[in-house]
Each structure stands twice: as C-alpha cells, then as structure tokens.
Coordinates of C-alpha atoms and ligand atoms in Angstrom, one line a residue:
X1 CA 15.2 -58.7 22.6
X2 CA 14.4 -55.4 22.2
X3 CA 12.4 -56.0 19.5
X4 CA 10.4 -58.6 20.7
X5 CA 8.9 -55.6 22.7
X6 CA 8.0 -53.7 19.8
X7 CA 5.6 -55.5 17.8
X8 CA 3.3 -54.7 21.2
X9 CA 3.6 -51.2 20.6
X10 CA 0.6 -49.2 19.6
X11 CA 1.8 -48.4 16.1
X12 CA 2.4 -51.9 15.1
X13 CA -0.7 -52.5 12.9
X14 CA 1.1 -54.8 10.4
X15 CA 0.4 -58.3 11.2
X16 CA 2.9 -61.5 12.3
X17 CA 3.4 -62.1 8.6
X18 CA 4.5 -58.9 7.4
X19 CA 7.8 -59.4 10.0
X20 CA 8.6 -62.7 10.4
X21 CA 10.7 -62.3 7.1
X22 CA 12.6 -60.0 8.7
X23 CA 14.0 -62.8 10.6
X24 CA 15.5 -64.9 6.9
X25 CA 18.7 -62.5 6.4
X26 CA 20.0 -62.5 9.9
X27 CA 19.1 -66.0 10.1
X28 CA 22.0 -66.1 7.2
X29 CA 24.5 -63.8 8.2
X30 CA 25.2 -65.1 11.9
X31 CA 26.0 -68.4 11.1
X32 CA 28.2 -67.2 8.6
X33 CA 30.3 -64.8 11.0
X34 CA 31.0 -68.0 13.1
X35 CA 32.1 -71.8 13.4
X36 CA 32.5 -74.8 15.0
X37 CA 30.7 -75.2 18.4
X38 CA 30.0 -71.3 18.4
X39 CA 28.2 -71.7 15.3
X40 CA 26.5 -74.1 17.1
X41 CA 25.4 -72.2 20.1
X42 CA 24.6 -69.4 17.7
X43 CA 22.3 -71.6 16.0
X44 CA 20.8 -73.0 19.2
X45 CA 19.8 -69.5 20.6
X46 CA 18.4 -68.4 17.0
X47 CA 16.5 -71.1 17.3
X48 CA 15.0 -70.0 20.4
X49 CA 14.6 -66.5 19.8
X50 CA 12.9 -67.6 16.2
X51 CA 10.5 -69.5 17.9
X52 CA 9.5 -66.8 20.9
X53 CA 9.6 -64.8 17.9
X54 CA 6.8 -66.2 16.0
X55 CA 5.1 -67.2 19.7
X56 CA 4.9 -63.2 20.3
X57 CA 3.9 -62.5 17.3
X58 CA 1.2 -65.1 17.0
X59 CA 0.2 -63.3 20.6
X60 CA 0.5 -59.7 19.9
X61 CA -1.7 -60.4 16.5
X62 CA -4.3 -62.5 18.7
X63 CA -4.0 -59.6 21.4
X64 CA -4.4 -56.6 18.9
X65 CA -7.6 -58.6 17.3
X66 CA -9.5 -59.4 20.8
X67 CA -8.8 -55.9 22.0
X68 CA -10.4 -54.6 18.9
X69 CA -13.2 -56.9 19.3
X70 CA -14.0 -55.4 22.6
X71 CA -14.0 -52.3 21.3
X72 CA -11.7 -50.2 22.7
X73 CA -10.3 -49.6 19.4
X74 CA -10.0 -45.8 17.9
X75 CA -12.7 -45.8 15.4
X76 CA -10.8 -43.0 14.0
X77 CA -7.3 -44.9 13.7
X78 CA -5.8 -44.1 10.5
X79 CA -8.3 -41.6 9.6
X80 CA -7.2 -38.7 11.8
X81 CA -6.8 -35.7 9.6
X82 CA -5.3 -32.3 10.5
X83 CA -6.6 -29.3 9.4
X84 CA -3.6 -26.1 8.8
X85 CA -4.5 -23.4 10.6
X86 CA -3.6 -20.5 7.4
X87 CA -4.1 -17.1 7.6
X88 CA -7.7 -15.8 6.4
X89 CA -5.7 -14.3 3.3
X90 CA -5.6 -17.5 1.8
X91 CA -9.3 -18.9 2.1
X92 CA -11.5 -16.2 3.8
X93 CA -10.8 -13.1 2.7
X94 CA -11.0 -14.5 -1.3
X95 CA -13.8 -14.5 -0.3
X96 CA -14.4 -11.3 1.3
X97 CA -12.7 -9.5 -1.2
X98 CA -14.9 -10.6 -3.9
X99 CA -17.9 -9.2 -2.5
X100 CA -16.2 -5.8 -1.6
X101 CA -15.3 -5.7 -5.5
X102 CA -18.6 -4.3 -6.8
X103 CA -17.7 -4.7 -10.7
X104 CA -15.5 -7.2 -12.8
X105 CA -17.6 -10.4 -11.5
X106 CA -17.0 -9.7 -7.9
X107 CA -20.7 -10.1 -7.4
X108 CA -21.4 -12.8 -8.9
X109 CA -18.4 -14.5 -6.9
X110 CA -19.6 -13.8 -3.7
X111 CA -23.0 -14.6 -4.7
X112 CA -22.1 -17.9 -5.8
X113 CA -20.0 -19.2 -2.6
X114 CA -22.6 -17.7 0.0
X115 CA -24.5 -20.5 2.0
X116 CA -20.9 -22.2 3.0
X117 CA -20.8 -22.6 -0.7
X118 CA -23.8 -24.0 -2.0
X119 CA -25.0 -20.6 -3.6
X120 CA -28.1 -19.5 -3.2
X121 CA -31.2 -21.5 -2.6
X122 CA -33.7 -22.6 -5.9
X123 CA -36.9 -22.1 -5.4
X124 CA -39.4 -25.3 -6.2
X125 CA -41.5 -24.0 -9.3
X126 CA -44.7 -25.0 -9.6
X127 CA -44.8 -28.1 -11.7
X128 CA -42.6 -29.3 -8.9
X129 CA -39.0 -30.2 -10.7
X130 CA -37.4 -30.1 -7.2
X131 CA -40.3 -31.9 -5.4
X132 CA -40.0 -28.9 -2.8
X133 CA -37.1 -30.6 -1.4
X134 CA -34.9 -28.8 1.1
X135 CA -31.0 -28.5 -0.2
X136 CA -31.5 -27.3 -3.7
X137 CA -29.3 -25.0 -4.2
X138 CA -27.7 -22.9 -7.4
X139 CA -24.2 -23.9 -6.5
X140 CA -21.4 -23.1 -9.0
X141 CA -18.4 -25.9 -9.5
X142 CA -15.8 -23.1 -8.4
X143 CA -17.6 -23.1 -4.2
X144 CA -15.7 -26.9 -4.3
X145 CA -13.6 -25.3 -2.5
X146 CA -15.5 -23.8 0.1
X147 CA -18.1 -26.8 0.4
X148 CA -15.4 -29.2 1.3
X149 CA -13.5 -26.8 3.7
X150 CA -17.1 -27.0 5.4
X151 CA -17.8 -30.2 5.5
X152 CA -14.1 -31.0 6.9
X153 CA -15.2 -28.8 10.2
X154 CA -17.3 -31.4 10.8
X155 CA -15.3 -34.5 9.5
X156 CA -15.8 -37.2 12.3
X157 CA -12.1 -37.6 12.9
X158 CA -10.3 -34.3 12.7
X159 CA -7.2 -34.4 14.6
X160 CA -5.9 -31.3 16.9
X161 CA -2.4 -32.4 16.4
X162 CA -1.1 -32.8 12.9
X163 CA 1.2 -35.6 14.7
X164 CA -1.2 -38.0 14.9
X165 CA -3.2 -37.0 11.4
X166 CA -2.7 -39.5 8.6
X167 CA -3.6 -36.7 6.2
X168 CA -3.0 -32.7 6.0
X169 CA -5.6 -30.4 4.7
X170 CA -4.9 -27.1 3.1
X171 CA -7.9 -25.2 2.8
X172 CA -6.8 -22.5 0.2
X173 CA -9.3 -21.3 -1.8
X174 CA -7.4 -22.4 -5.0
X175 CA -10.2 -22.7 -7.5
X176 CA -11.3 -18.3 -6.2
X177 CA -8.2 -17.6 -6.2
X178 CA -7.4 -18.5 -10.0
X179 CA -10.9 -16.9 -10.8
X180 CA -10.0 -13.8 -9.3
X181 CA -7.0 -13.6 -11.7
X182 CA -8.1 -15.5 -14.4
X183 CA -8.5 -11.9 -16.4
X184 CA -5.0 -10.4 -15.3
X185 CA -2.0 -11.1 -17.9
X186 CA 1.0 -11.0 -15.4
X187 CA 2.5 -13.9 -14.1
X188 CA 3.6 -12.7 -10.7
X189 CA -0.2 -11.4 -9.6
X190 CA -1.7 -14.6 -10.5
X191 CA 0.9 -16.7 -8.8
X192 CA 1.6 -14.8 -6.0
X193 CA -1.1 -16.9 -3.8
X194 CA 0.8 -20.4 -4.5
X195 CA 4.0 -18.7 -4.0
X196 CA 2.6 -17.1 -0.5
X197 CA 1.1 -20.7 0.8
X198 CA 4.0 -22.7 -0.3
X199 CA 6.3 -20.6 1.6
X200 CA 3.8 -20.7 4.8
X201 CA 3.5 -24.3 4.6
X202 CA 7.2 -24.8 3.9
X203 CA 8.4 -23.4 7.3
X204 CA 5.2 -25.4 9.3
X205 CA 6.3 -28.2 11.7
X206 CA 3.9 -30.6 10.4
X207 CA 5.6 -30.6 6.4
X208 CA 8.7 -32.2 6.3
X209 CA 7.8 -33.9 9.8
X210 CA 7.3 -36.9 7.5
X211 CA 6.7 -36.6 4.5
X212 CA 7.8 -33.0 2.6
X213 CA 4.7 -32.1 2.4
X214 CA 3.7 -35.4 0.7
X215 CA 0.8 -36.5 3.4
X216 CA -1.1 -32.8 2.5
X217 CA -3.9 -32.1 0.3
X218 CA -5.9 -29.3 -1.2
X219 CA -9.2 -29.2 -3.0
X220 CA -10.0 -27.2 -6.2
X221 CA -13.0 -26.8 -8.0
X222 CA -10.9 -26.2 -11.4
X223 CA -9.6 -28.6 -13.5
X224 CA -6.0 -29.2 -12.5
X225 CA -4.8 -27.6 -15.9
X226 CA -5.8 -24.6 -14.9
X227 CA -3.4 -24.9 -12.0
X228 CA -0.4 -26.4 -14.0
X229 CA 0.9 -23.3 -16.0
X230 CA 4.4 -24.2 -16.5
X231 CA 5.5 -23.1 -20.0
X232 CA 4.5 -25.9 -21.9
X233 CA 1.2 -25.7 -22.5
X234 CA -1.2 -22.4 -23.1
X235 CA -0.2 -19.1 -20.8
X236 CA -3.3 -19.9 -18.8
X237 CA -3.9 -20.2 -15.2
X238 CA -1.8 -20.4 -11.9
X239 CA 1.2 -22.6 -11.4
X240 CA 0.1 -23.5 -8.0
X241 CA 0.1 -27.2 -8.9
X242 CA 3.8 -27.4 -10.6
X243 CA 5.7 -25.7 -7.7
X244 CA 8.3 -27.6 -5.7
X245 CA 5.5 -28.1 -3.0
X246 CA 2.5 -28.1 -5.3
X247 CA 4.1 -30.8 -6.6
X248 CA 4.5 -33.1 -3.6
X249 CA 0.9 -32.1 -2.3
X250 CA -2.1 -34.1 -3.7
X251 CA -5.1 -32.0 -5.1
X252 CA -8.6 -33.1 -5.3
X253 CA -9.8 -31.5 -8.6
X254 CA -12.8 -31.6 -11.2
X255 CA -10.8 -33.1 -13.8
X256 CA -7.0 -34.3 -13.5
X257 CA -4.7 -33.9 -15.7
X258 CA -4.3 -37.2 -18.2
X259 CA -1.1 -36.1 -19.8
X260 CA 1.6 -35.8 -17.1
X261 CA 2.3 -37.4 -14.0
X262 CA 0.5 -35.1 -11.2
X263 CA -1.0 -35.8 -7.7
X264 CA -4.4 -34.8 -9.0
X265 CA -7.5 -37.2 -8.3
X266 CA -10.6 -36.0 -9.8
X267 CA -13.8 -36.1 -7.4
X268 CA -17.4 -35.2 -8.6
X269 CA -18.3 -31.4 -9.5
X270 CA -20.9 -30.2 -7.5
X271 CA -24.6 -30.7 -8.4
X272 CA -27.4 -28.5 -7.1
X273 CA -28.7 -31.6 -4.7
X274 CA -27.3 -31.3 -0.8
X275 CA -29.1 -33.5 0.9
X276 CA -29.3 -32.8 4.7
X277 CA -30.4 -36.4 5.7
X278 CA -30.3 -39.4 4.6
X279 CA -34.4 -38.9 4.4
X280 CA -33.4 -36.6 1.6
X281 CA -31.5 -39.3 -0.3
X282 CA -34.0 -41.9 -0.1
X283 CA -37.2 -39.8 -1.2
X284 CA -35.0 -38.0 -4.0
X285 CA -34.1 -42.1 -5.2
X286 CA -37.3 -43.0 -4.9
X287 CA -38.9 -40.0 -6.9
X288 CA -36.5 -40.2 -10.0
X289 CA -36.8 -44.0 -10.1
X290 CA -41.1 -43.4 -10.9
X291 CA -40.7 -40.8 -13.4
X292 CA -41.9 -41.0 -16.7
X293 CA -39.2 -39.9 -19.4
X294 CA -40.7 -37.9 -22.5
X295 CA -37.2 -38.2 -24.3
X296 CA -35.2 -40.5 -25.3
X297 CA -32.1 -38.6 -25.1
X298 CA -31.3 -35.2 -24.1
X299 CA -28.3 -32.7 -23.7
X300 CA -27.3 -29.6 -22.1
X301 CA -25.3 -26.9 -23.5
X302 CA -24.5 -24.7 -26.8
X303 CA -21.5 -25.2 -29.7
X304 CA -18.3 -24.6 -28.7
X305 CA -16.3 -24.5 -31.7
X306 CA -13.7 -21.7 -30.9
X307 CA -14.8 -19.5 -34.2
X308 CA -16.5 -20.0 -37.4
X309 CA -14.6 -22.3 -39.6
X310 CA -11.9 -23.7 -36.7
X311 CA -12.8 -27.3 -37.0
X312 CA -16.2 -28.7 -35.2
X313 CA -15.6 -30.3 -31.6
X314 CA -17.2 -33.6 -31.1
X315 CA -19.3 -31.6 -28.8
X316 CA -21.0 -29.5 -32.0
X317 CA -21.6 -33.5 -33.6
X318 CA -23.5 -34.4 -30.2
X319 CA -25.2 -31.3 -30.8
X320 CA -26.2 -31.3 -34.3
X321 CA -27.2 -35.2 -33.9
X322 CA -29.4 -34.1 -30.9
X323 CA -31.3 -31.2 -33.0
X324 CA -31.4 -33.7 -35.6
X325 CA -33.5 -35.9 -33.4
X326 CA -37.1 -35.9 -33.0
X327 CA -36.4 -37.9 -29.6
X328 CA -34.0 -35.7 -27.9
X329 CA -34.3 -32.7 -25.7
X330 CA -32.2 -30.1 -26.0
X331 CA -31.4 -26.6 -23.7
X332 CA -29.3 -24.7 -25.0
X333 CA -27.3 -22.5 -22.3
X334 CA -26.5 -19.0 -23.8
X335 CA -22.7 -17.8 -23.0
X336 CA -23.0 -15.4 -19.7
X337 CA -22.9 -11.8 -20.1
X338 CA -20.5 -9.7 -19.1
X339 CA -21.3 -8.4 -15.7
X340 CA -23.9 -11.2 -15.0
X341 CA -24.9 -11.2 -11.6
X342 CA -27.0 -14.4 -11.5
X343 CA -26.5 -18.1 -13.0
X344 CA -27.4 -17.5 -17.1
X345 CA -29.0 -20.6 -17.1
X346 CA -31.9 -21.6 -14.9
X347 CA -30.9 -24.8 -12.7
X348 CA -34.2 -25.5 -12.6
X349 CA -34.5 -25.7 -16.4
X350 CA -31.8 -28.1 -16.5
X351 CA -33.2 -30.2 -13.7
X352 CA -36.5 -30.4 -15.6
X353 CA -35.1 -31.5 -18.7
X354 CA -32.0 -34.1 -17.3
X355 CA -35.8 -35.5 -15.4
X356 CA -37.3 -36.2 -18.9
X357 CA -34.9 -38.1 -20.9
X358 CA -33.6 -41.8 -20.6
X359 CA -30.2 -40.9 -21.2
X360 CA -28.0 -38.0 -21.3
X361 CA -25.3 -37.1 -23.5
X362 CA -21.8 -35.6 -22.0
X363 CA -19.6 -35.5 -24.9
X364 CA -15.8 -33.7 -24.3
X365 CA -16.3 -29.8 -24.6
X366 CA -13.4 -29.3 -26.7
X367 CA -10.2 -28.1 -26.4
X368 CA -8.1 -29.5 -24.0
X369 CA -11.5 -30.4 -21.3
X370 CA -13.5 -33.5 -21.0
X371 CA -15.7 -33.4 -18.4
X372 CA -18.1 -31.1 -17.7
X373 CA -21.1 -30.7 -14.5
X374 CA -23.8 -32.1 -16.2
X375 CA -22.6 -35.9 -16.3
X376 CA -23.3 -35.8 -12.4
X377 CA -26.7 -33.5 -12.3
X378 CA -28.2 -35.9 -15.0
X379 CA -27.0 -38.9 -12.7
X380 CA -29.0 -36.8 -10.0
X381 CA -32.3 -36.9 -12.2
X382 CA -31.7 -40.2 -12.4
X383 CA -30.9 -39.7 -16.0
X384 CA -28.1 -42.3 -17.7
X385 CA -24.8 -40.9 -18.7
X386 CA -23.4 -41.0 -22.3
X387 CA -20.0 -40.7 -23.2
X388 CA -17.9 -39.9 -25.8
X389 CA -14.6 -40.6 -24.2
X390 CA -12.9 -42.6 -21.4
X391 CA -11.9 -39.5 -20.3
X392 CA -14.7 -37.7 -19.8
X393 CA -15.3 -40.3 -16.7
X394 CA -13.9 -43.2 -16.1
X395 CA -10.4 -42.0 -16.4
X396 CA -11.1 -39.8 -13.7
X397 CA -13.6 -40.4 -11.0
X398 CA -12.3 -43.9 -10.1
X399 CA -13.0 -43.0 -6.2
X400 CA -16.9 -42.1 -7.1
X401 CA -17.3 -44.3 -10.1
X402 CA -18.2 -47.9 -10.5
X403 CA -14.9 -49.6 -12.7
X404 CA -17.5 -51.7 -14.6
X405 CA -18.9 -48.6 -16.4
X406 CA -21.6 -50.3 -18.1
X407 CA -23.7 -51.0 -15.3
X408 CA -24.2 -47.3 -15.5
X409 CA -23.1 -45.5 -18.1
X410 CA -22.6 -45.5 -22.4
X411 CA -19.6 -45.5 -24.0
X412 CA -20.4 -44.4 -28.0
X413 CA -16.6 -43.8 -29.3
X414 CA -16.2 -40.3 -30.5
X415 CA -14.5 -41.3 -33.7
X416 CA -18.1 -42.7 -35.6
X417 CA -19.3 -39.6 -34.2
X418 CA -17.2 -37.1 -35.7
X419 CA -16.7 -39.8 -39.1
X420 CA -20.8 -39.6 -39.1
X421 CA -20.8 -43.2 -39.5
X422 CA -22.6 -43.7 -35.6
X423 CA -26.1 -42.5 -35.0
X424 CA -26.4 -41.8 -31.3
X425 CA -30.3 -42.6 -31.3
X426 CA -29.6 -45.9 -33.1
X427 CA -26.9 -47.2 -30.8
X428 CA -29.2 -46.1 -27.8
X429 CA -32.7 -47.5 -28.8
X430 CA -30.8 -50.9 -29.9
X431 CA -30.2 -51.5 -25.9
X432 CA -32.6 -53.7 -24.5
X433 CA -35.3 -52.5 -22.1
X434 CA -34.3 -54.5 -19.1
X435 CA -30.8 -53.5 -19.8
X436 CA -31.6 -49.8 -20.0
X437 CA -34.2 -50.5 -16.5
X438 CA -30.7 -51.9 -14.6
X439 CA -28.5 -49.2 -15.3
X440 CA -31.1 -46.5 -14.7
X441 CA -31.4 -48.5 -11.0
X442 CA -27.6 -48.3 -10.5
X443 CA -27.4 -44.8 -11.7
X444 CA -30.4 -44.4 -8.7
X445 CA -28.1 -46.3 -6.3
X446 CA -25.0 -44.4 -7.3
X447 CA -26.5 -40.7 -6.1
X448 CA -25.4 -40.3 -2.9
X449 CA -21.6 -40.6 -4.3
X450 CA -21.6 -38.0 -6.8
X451 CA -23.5 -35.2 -4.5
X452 CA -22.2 -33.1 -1.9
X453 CA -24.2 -33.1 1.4
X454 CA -25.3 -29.7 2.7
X455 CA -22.4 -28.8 5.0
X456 CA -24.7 -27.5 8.1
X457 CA -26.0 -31.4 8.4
X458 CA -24.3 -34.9 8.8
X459 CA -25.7 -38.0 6.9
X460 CA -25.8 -40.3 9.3
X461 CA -25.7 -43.9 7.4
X462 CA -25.4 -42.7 3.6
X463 CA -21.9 -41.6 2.3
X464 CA -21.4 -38.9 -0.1
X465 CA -18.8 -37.6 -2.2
X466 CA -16.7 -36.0 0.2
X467 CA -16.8 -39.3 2.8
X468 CA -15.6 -41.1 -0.9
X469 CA -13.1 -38.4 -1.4
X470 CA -11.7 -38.9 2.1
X471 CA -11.7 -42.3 2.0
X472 CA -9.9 -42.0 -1.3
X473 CA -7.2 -39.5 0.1
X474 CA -6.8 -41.6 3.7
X475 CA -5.7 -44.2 1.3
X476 CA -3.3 -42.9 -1.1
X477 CA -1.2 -40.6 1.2
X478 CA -0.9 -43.6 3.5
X479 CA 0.6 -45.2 0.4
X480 CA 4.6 -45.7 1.5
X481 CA 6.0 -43.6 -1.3
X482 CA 9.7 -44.7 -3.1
Ligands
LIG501 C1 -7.3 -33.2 21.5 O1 -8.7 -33.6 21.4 C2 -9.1 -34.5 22.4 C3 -10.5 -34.9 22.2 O2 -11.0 -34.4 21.1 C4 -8.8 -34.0 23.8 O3 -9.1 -35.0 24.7 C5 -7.3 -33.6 23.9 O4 -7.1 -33.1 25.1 C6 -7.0 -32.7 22.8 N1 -5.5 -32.4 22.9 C7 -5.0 -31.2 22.7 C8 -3.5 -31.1 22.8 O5 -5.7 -30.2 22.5
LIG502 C1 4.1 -16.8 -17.7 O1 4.8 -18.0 -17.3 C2 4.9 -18.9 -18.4 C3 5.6 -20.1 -17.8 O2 4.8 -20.6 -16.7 C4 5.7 -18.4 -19.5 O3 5.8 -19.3 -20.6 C5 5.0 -17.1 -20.0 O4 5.7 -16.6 -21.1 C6 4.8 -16.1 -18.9 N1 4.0 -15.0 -19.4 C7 4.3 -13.8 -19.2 C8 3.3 -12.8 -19.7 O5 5.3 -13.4 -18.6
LIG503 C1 9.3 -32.6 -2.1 O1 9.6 -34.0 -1.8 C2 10.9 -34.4 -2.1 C3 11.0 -35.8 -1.7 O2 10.0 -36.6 -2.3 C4 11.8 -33.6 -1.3 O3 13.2 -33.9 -1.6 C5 11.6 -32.1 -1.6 O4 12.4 -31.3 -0.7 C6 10.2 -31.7 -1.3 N1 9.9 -30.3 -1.7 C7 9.6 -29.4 -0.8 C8 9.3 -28.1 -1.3 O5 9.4 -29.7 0.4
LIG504 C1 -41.2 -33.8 -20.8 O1 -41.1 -33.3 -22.1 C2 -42.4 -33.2 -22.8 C3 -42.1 -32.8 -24.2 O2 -41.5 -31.6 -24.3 C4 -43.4 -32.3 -22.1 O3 -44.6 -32.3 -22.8 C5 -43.5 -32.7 -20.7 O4 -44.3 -31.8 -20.0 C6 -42.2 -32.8 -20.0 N1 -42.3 -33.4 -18.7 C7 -41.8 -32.8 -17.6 C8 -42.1 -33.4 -16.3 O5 -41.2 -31.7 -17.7

C-alpha cells in the first residue's frame, strides 16, 4: 500500500498513465509464484488493489488539476534555477583585471563589458538611425557572458537552494577568460581557469547530488570551438569544454560545435538593441516595419581569405557579387588595430545600412566559423537574412529560430556561389513582393527573441533571448539522461 501513498506526494507530476503500467509485470509474476486456491486469493486481492489503484490515481490526477486551477500552484515549479556562489576569481575579477591592465587590449576589454555588459552607450546621430531610443548600446559578443549573469539576478524563479533548482548556473566568465589568454602559447596558463572551476565545482554539494554535474550550465559568448582544444583540431583556445566536467555541463554558446557530440546550444549573439520595456519593442517593430529600403541587398564585413592566393572563402564570392551589384550596399569593416581602444567600426554605420536594404547577406566567414553577429542586428533593422549554409543558422539557433526557415529567412546554397553559376540579386529579385512583405513581417515579429534585454529592467509581457534560452535549458537538463 505504501505506494498508493505516493502518487499524492508533491513530486509526483507524472500523470495516472505514466504508472499504471507499472502494475502489468507484477500482475505476471505473482500469479506465477503461486497455485491452486492461493493463486486464487492472489488474484482476488490484485484485483482489488488494481482497481484502488487506478481509483487513486484517477483522484490524485483530478486532485493535482483542481488544486492547480485554484491557484495555489508554484508558478515557478520546474523552473527553479540555482545560481553557484564562485569565488570573484572566476567572473569578477576577469573583469577587474582587464581594466587594471593598461596595454595588450586590457582597455578595450573593460570598456566593452562596462554597463553590466552592454558596452558603452551609442549616441543617436542626427539623421536618427537609432530613433533616440534608450538601450543602444556598443556591446561586443564576448559581454555574453556578463549580460546573462545579469539578467539571471533578476530571473523570476532563482532558487536559494540548489535542492530544489531544476537547473545549475555557473557564471564563469568563460568567453573573458579565453580572450585574456587568447595571445599566450602555453597550455597550462590558458587552461588553468577550467581546471580551477572544475575542481571547485567538483567538491560542491549540489554536483553529483544528482546529476554529476549534468543539470549545470555556463554561458560563453565564444563559439564553443574555441573552448574545445583537445589535440585534434588547431592549438587554439581553452579546453574548458572537453574536461571530465566540461563535458557533462551544457554551455550556451554563439555557435556550437557541428562536428562532435557536445552539450553546446547556440543562443543569439548580442545585438546593440536592449530594450528596457516592452514599449521599446513595440515602437522599434513598428519603426523598421515603415522604412523605406534604398537597397536591395546589403552586407557587412571585409575579405577574409587567410592570404593572397589561399583559396577564396565563400564569404569573398558574397563579397565580390555584392561590389558587383549596383543594388547592394556594402560597409566594409577594416581589421582593428592593434591597441584599439574603441569598436573599429561604427555601430551606428552598420545600423544605418542593415535599415536600407531588403535583405542581408550572412555568408560563412571561413575557416572553421559560420555564423557571425550581423545575421541578428540585420533581423533588428528589420532587414531579411540570407544564408549560405544551414549552418550558419538553422543548425544552431533552434531555441530562437523559427524551424520553417523560409518564413524568414533565404537559403542560396553556397556551392552556385562559389561555382559562379547563382547570381545572388537574380535569385532574390525573382521572389515575389508579397512573399518578400511576409517574411520581412516575421522577421519584425521575431525581434524580441534574438535581443538581449537591458539587464537593469524586466520586460514585463515580451520574452527575449535569454527567457528563450532558459526556457530552452529548463527543458533539456530536465531531459532523464541514459
Ligand atoms: C528561500 O527563499 C524564500 C522566499 O524567496 C524564503 O521564504 C525562504 O525562507 C528562503 N529559504 C532559505 C533557506 O533561505
Ligand atoms: C596544447 O594542448 C594540445 C592538446 O589539447 C596539444 O595538442 C598541443 O601540442 C599543446 N600545445 C603546447 C604548446 O603544449
Ligand atoms: C560525468 O558524468 C558521468 C555520468 O554521466 C560520471 O560517471 C562522471 O563521474 C562525471 N564526471 C565528473 C567529473 O563528475
Ligand atoms: C539609403 O541609401 C541611399 C543610397 O546610398 C541613401 O541615399 C539614403 O540616404 C539611405 N537612407 C538612409 C535612411 O540611410
């Protein structure tokens, strides 16, 4: 009987369904162990405790939905998330270091994650590009990090005790912490960090309570490659996702890793839009939906072919189609110079352009990368996103990201591209104007989910790509795992 009483108890949120099969094996085995008249008696009171069985459980279901329906439900059941309480040397002073360090970028570091991350604010020029909107920011994609640890302070349902969180957060600065050592040659220096927070979390109550560490998650704004350094691939980065408990951690990242099996989920890089209400959102929608687009087509960036005569990237095709093109805009971002203290491109510039054009093109960088920042700040202008490769966005952002990506987006395979046998403008103008009018409105609709809200406020009714990323996290740690 004693487990009659347990289907009553709070945790039981799986339904009558999910255990009345419970019931079929015994129902098999005690017959089996007996005979005659016992067998009959056996029978007789599995009978009975079958059918109280299913009675209860008919009750406890009807008695878990009308308590819910009065409301004295937790809101916040299931979506409790601790926060680990690490020592400042793994989020904090990054920080703080960086902006004691006077040369070697330490500057422009510190200037980039001020604000709780956003960077410093942009300034509304005078032909109004930003519409002297509040939360404009210059953020960088590597303040991910500190953004999100932000926002969490104020996450609606953080737990005080990690035994009653769903989920685990480990706010370690990954993404400063590889750019603080992206420079230095030696192993041990840039992995000393991951080595340092594995062996903190290790020895914490709240890792193998469960899980081994499987219910935590950290955020970087790197691509998880970058994080992955484990001898097989270039002698680049930190091997902070590839440890024993890298490994059984999730990471939110910029772009995951397609090649090997990793707990990486890719969530949006930051744009230079944090709304602070949902005010903000609305009026931003409802400017970019009226504006009139000079260009057909525009992109953002430089070549990025790795030397002269190494083959072309299908990046340098997009490019050389674009210049090409007497319809498409094109801003070409310099590389930074050394010692830069400020962004080397203007935001603003980008914003003005990404505003002007009907669609954008976001082909694969090169190398090994296939996203890149602009794909979202274009779908903040309200501009709609070409792509080269699945890779570059629906393989990744499948939290943020509509499946059915052409109700937003273009998909012009690379291969005509770099074959020469696909013209870009022809394939684009040969889309019908209603067609083009729908998927501008749904790239509209879809920019709250790809923007980052300013951490200092709370949308109240409008989610935004943390709530998504939450959301997205909630559900695949509560995943049972084999
Ligand atoms: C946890 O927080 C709740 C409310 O936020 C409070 O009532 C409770 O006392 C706290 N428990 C502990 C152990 O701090
Ligand atoms: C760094 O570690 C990688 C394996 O992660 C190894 O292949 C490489 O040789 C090491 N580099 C140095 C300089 O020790
Ligand atoms: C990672 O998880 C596995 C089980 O999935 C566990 O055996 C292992 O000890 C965990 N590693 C660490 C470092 O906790
Ligand atoms: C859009 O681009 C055209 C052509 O360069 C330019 O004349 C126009 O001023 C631009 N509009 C905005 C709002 O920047």
């Amino acid at each position: 009987m004693r487990q009659l009483v347990k289907p009553g108890a709070p945790k039981a949120d799986s339904n009558a369904r999910s255990r009345r099969p419970a019931v079929g094996p015994k129902a098999k085995e005690k017959p089996a162990a007996a005979s005659g008249h016992r067998r009959l008696c056996y029978l007789a009171i599995l009978a009975v405790t079958i059918f109280l069985w299913y009675r209860f459980s008919l009750l406890d279901d009807d008695g878990l939905r009308t308590g819910r329906a009065k409301g004295d439900a937790d809101p916040c059941q299931g979506r409790y998330i601790y926060v680990c309480k690490l020592p400042a040397r793994f989020n904090a002073d990054i920080i703080r270091d960086a902006c004691r360090d006077t040369d070697a970028g330490g500057e422009r570091l510190c200037a980039s994650v001020g604000n709780a991350g956003l960077g410093r604010p942009l300034e509304d020029p005078a032909d109004g590009v930003l519409t002297g909107e509040n939360g404009w920011h210059g953020t960088r994609q590597l303040a991910l990090d500190v953004i999100f640890h932000n926002r969490m302070k104020r996450y609606e349902c953080l737990a005080n005790r990690s035994t009653v969180a769903t989920a685990i957060f480990v706010p370690f600065y990954a993404s400063l912490d590889f750019a603080r050592h992206a420079a230095v040659g030696d192993n041990a220096t840039r992995d000393a960090a991951a080595a340092d927070v594995a062996d903190w979390l290790r020895w914490r109550p709240e890792w193998d309570r469960r899980s081994d560490g499987h219910d935590h998650f950290l955020v970087a704004g790197r691509a998880a490659r970058d994080l992955m350094r484990d001898g097989s691939g270039p002698d680049w980065g930190t091997n902070l996702l590839v440890t024993p408990a890298g490994r059984n951690m999730s990471a939110l990242v910029l772009e995951s890793s397609l090649h090997e099996a990793t707990s990486g989920f890719a969530v949006p890089y930051p744009t230079y839009f944090h709304p602070r209400t949902d005010a903000d959102v609305f009026r931003w929608q409802e400017r970019v939906r009226g504006l009139r687009r000079t260009w057909l087509m525009a992109f953002v960036g430089g070549e990025t072919r790795q030397a002269p005569g190494s083959p072309a990237t299908t990046n340098d095709y997009v490019m050389a189609q674009c210049k090409a093109s007497e319809s498409c805009g094109h801003l070409k971002l310099g590389r930074c110079a050394a010692g830069s203290t400020s962004q080397c491109h203007s935001p603003v510039n980008v914003m003005r352009l990404l505003q002007n054009a009907t669609f954008c093109l976001h082909p694969p960088p090169g190398g090994d990368s296939y996203t890149r920042r602009w794909a979202f700040d274009s779908m903040v202008a309200g501009c709609i996103p070409v792509f080269f490769n699945p890779a570059s966005a629906y393989l990744q952002y499948k939290w943020h990201l509509p499946k059915d990506y052409t109700k937003y987006s273009v998909l012009v395979p690379e291969a005509g591209i770099r074959a020469g046998t696909v013209s870009i403008e022809a394939t684009l103008r040969a889309i019908p104007a209603a067609t083009v009018a729908r998927m501008r409105e749904e790239v509209v609709r879809l920019i709250p989910t790809v923007v980052y809200a300013d951490p200092s406020a709370k949308l109240e009714t409008v989610k935004d790509a943390f709530d998504i990323a939450v959301e997205g996290i909630l559900h695949s740690v509560a995943r049972p795992r084999a």
